[in-house]
Short mmCIF file of N, CA, C and O in Angstrom, two decimals:
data_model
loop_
_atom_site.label_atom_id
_atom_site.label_comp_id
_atom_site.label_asym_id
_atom_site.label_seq_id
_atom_site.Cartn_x
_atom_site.Cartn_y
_atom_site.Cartn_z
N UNK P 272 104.24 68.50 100.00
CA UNK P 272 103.71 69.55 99.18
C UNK P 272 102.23 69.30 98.90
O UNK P 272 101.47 70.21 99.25
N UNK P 273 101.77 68.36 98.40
CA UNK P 273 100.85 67.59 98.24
C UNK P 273 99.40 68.12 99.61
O UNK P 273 98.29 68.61 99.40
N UNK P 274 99.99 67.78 100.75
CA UNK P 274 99.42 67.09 101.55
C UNK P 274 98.82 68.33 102.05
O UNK P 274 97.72 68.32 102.61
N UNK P 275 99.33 69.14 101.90
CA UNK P 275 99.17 71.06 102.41
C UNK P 275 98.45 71.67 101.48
O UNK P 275 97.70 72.60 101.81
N UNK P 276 98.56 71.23 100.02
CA UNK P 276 98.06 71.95 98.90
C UNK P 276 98.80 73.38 98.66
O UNK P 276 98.35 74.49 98.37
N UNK P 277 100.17 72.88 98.93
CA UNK P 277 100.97 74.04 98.04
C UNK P 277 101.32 73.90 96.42
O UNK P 277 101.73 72.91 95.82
N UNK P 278 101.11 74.85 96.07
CA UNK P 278 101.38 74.56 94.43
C UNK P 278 102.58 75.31 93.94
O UNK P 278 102.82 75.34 92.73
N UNK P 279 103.48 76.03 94.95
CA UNK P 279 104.52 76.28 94.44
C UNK P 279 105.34 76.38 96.02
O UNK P 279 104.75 76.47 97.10
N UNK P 280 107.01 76.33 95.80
CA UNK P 280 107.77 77.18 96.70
C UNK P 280 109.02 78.30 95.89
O UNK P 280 109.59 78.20 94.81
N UNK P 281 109.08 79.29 96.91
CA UNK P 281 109.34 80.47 96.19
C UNK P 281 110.62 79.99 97.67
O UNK P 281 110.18 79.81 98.80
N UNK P 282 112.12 79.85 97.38
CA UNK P 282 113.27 79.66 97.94
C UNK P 282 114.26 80.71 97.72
O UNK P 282 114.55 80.96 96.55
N UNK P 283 114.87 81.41 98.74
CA UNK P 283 115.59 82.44 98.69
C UNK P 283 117.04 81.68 99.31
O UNK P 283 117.16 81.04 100.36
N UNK P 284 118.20 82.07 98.16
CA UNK P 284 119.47 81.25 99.40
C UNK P 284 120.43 82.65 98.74
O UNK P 284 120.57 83.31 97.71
N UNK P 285 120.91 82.55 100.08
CA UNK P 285 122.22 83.84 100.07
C UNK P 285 123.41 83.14 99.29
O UNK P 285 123.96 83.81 98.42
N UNK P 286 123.78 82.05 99.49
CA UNK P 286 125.08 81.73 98.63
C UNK P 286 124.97 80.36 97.79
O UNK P 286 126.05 79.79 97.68
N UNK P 287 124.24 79.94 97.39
CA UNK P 287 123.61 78.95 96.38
C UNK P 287 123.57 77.57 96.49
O UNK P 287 123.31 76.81 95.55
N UNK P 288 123.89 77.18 97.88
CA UNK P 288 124.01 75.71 98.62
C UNK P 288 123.22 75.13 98.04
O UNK P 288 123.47 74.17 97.32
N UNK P 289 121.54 75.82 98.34
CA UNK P 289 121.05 75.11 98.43
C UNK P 289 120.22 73.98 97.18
O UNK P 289 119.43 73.10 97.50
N UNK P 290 120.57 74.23 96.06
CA UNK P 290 120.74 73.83 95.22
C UNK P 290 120.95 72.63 95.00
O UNK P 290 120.43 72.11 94.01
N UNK P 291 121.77 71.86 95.91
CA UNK P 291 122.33 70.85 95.27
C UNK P 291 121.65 69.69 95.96
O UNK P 291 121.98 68.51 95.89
N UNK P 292 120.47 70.31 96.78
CA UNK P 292 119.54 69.47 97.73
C UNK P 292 118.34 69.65 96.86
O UNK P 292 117.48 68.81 97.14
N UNK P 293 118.10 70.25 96.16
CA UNK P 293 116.51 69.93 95.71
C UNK P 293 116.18 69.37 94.40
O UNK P 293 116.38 69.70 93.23
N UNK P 294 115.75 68.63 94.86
CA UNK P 294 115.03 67.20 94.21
C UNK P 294 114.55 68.26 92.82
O UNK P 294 113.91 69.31 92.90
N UNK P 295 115.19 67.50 91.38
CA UNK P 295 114.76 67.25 89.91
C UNK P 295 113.15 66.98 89.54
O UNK P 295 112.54 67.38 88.55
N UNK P 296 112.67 66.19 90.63
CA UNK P 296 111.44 65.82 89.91
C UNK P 296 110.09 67.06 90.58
O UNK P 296 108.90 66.79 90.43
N UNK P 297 110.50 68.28 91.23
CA UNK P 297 109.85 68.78 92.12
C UNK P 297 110.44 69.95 91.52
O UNK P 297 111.06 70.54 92.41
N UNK P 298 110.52 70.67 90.22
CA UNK P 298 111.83 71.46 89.55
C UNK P 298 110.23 72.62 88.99
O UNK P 298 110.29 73.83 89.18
N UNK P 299 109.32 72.16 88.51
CA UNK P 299 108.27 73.04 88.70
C UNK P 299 107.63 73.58 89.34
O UNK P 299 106.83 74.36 88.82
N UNK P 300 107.66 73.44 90.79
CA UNK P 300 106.59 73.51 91.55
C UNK P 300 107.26 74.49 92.89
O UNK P 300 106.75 74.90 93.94
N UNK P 301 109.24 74.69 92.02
CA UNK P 301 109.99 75.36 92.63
C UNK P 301 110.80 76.75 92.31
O UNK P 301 111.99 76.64 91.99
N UNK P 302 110.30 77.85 92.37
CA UNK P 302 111.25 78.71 92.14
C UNK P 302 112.11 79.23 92.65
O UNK P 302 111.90 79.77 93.74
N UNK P 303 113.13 79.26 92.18
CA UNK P 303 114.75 79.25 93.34
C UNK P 303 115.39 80.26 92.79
O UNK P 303 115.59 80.34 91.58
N UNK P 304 115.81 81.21 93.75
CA UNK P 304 116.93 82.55 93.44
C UNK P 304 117.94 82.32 94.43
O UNK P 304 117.84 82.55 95.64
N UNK P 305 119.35 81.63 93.55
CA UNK P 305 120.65 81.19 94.15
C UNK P 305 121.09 82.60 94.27
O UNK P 305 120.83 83.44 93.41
N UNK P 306 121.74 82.83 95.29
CA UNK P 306 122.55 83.87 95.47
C UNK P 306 121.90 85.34 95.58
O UNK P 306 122.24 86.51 95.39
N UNK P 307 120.88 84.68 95.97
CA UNK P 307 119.63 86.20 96.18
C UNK P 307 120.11 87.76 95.95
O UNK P 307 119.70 88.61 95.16
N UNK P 308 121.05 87.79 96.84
CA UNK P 308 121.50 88.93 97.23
C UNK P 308 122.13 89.41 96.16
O UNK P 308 122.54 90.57 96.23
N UNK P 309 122.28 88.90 95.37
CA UNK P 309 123.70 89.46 94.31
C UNK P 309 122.83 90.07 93.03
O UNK P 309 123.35 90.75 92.15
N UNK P 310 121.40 89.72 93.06
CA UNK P 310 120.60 90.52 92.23
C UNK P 310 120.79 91.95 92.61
O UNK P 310 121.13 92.58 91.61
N UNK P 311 120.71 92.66 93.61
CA UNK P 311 121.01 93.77 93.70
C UNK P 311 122.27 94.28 94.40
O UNK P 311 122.72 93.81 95.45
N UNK P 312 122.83 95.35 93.65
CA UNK P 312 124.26 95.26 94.29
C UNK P 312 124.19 95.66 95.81
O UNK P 312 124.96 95.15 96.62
N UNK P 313 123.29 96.53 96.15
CA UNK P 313 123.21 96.76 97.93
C UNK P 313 122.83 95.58 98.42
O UNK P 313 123.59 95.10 99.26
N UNK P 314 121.78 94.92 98.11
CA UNK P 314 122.04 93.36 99.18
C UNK P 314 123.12 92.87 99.25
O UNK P 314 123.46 92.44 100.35
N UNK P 315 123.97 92.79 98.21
CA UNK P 315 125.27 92.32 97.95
C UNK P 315 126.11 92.61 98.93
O UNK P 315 127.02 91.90 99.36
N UNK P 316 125.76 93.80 99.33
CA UNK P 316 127.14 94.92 100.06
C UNK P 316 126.58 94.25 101.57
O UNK P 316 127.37 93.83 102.42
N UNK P 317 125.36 94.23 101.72
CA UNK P 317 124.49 94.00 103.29
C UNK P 317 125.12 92.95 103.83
O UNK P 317 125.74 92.87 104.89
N UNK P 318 124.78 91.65 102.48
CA UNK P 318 125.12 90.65 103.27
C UNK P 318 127.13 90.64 103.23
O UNK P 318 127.85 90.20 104.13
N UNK P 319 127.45 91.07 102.33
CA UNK P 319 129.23 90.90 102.67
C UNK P 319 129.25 91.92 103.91
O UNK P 319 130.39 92.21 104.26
N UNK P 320 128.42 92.39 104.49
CA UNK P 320 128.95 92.89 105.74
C UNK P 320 128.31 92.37 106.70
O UNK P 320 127.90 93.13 107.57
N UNK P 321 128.13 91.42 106.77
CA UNK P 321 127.18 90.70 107.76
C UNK P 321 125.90 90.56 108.10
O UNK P 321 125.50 89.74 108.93
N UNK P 322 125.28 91.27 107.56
CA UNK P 322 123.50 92.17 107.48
C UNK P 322 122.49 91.39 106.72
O UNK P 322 121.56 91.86 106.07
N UNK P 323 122.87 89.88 106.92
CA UNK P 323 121.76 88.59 106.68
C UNK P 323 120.58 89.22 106.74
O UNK P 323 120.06 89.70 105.74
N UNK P 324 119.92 89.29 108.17
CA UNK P 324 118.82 89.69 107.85
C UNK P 324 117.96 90.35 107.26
O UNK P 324 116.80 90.02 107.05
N UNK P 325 118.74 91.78 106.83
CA UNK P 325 118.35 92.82 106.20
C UNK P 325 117.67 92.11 104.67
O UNK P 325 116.52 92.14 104.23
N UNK P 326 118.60 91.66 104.28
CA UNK P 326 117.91 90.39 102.91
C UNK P 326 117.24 89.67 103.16
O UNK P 326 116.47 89.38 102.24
N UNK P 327 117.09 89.09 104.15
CA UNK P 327 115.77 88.06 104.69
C UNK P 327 114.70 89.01 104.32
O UNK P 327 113.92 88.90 103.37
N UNK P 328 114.75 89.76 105.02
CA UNK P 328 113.20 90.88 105.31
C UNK P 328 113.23 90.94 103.71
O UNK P 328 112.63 90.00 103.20
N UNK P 329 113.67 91.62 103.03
CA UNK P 329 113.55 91.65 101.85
C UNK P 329 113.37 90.48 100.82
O UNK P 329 112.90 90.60 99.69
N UNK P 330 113.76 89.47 101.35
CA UNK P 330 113.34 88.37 100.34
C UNK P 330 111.84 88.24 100.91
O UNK P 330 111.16 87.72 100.03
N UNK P 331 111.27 88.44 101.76
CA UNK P 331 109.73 88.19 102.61
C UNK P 331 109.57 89.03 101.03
O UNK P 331 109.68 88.44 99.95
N UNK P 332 109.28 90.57 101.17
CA UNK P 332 108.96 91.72 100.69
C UNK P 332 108.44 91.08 99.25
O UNK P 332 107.28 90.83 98.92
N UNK P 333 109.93 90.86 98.35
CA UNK P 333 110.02 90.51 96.74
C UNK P 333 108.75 89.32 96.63
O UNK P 333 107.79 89.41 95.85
N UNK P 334 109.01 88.04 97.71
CA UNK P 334 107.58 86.84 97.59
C UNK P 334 106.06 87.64 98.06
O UNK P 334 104.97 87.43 97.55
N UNK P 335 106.22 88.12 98.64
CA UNK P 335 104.78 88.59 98.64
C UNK P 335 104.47 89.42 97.82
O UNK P 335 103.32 89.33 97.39
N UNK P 336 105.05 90.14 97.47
CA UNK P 336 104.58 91.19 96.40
C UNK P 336 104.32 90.80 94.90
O UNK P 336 103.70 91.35 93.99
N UNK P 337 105.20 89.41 95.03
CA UNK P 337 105.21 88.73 93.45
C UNK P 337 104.17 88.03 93.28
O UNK P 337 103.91 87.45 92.22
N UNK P 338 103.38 88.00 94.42
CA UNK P 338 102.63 86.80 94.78
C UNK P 338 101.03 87.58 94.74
O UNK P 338 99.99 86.92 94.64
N UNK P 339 101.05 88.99 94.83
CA UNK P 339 100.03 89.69 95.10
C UNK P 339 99.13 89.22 94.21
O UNK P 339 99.43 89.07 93.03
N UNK P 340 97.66 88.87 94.80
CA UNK P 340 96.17 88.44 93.89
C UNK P 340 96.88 86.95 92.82
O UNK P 340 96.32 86.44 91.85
N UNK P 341 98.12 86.59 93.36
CA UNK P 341 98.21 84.99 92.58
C UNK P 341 97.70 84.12 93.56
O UNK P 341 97.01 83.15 93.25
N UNK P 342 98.03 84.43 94.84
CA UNK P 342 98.22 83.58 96.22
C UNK P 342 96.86 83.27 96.98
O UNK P 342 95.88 84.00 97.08
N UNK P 343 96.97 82.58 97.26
CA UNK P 343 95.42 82.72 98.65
C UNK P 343 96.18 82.54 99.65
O UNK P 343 95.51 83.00 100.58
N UNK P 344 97.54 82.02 100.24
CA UNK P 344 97.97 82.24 101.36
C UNK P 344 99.58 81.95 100.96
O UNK P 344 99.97 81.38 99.94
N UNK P 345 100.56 82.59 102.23
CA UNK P 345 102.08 82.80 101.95
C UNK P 345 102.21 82.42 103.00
O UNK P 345 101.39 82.72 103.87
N UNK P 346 103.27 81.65 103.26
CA UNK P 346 104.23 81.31 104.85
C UNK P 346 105.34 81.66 104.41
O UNK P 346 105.74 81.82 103.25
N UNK P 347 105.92 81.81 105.58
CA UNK P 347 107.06 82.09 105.46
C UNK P 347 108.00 81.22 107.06
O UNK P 347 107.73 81.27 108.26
N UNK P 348 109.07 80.55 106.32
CA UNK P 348 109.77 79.75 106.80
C UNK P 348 110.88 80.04 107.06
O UNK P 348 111.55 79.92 106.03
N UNK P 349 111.67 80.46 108.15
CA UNK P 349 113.40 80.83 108.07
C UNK P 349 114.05 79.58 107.99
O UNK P 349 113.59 78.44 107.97
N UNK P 350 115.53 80.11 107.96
CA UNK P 350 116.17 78.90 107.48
C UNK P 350 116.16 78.52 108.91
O UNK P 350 115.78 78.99 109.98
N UNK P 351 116.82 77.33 108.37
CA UNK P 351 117.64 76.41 109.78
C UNK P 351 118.98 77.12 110.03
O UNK P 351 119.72 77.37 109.08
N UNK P 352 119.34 77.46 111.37
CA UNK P 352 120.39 77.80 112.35
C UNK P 352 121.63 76.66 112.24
O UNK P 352 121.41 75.53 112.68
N UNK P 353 122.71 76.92 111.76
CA UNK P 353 123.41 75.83 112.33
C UNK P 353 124.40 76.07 113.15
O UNK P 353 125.02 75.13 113.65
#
């Protein structure tokens, strides 16, 4: 995090795994929406029908837009495939 000069990560997880991997001492510098999809009931419906991506694109959408004139730059990272 450090080494890049990121000062925050903005983490999107469809069913709330990922949680139980990220490090306590790194708890500021992280904002995490477990279960993304379930904030709105149509993502909800997307992804129980298989339509992952459709919420991906949309989790892009919600970070950049939240991010508008905070940011000087956004990446964006997909998950890992397993």
């Amino acid at each position: 995090r450090e080494v890049v000069g990121v000062e925050q990560f903005w983490l999107f997880d469809t069913d709330g795994s990922l949680e139980t991997y990220l490090p306590p001492d790194l708890a500021s510098h992280i904002r995490y929406f477990p279960r993304w999809p379930d904030e709105f009931p149509v993502l909800s419906k997307m992804t129980a029908r298989g339509w992952h991506y459709m919420t991906e694109i949309l989790s892009y959408d919600h970070c950049l837009y939240g991010n508008a004139g905070a940011a000087d730059w956004i990446i964006y990272v997909h998950e890992v495939d397993a």
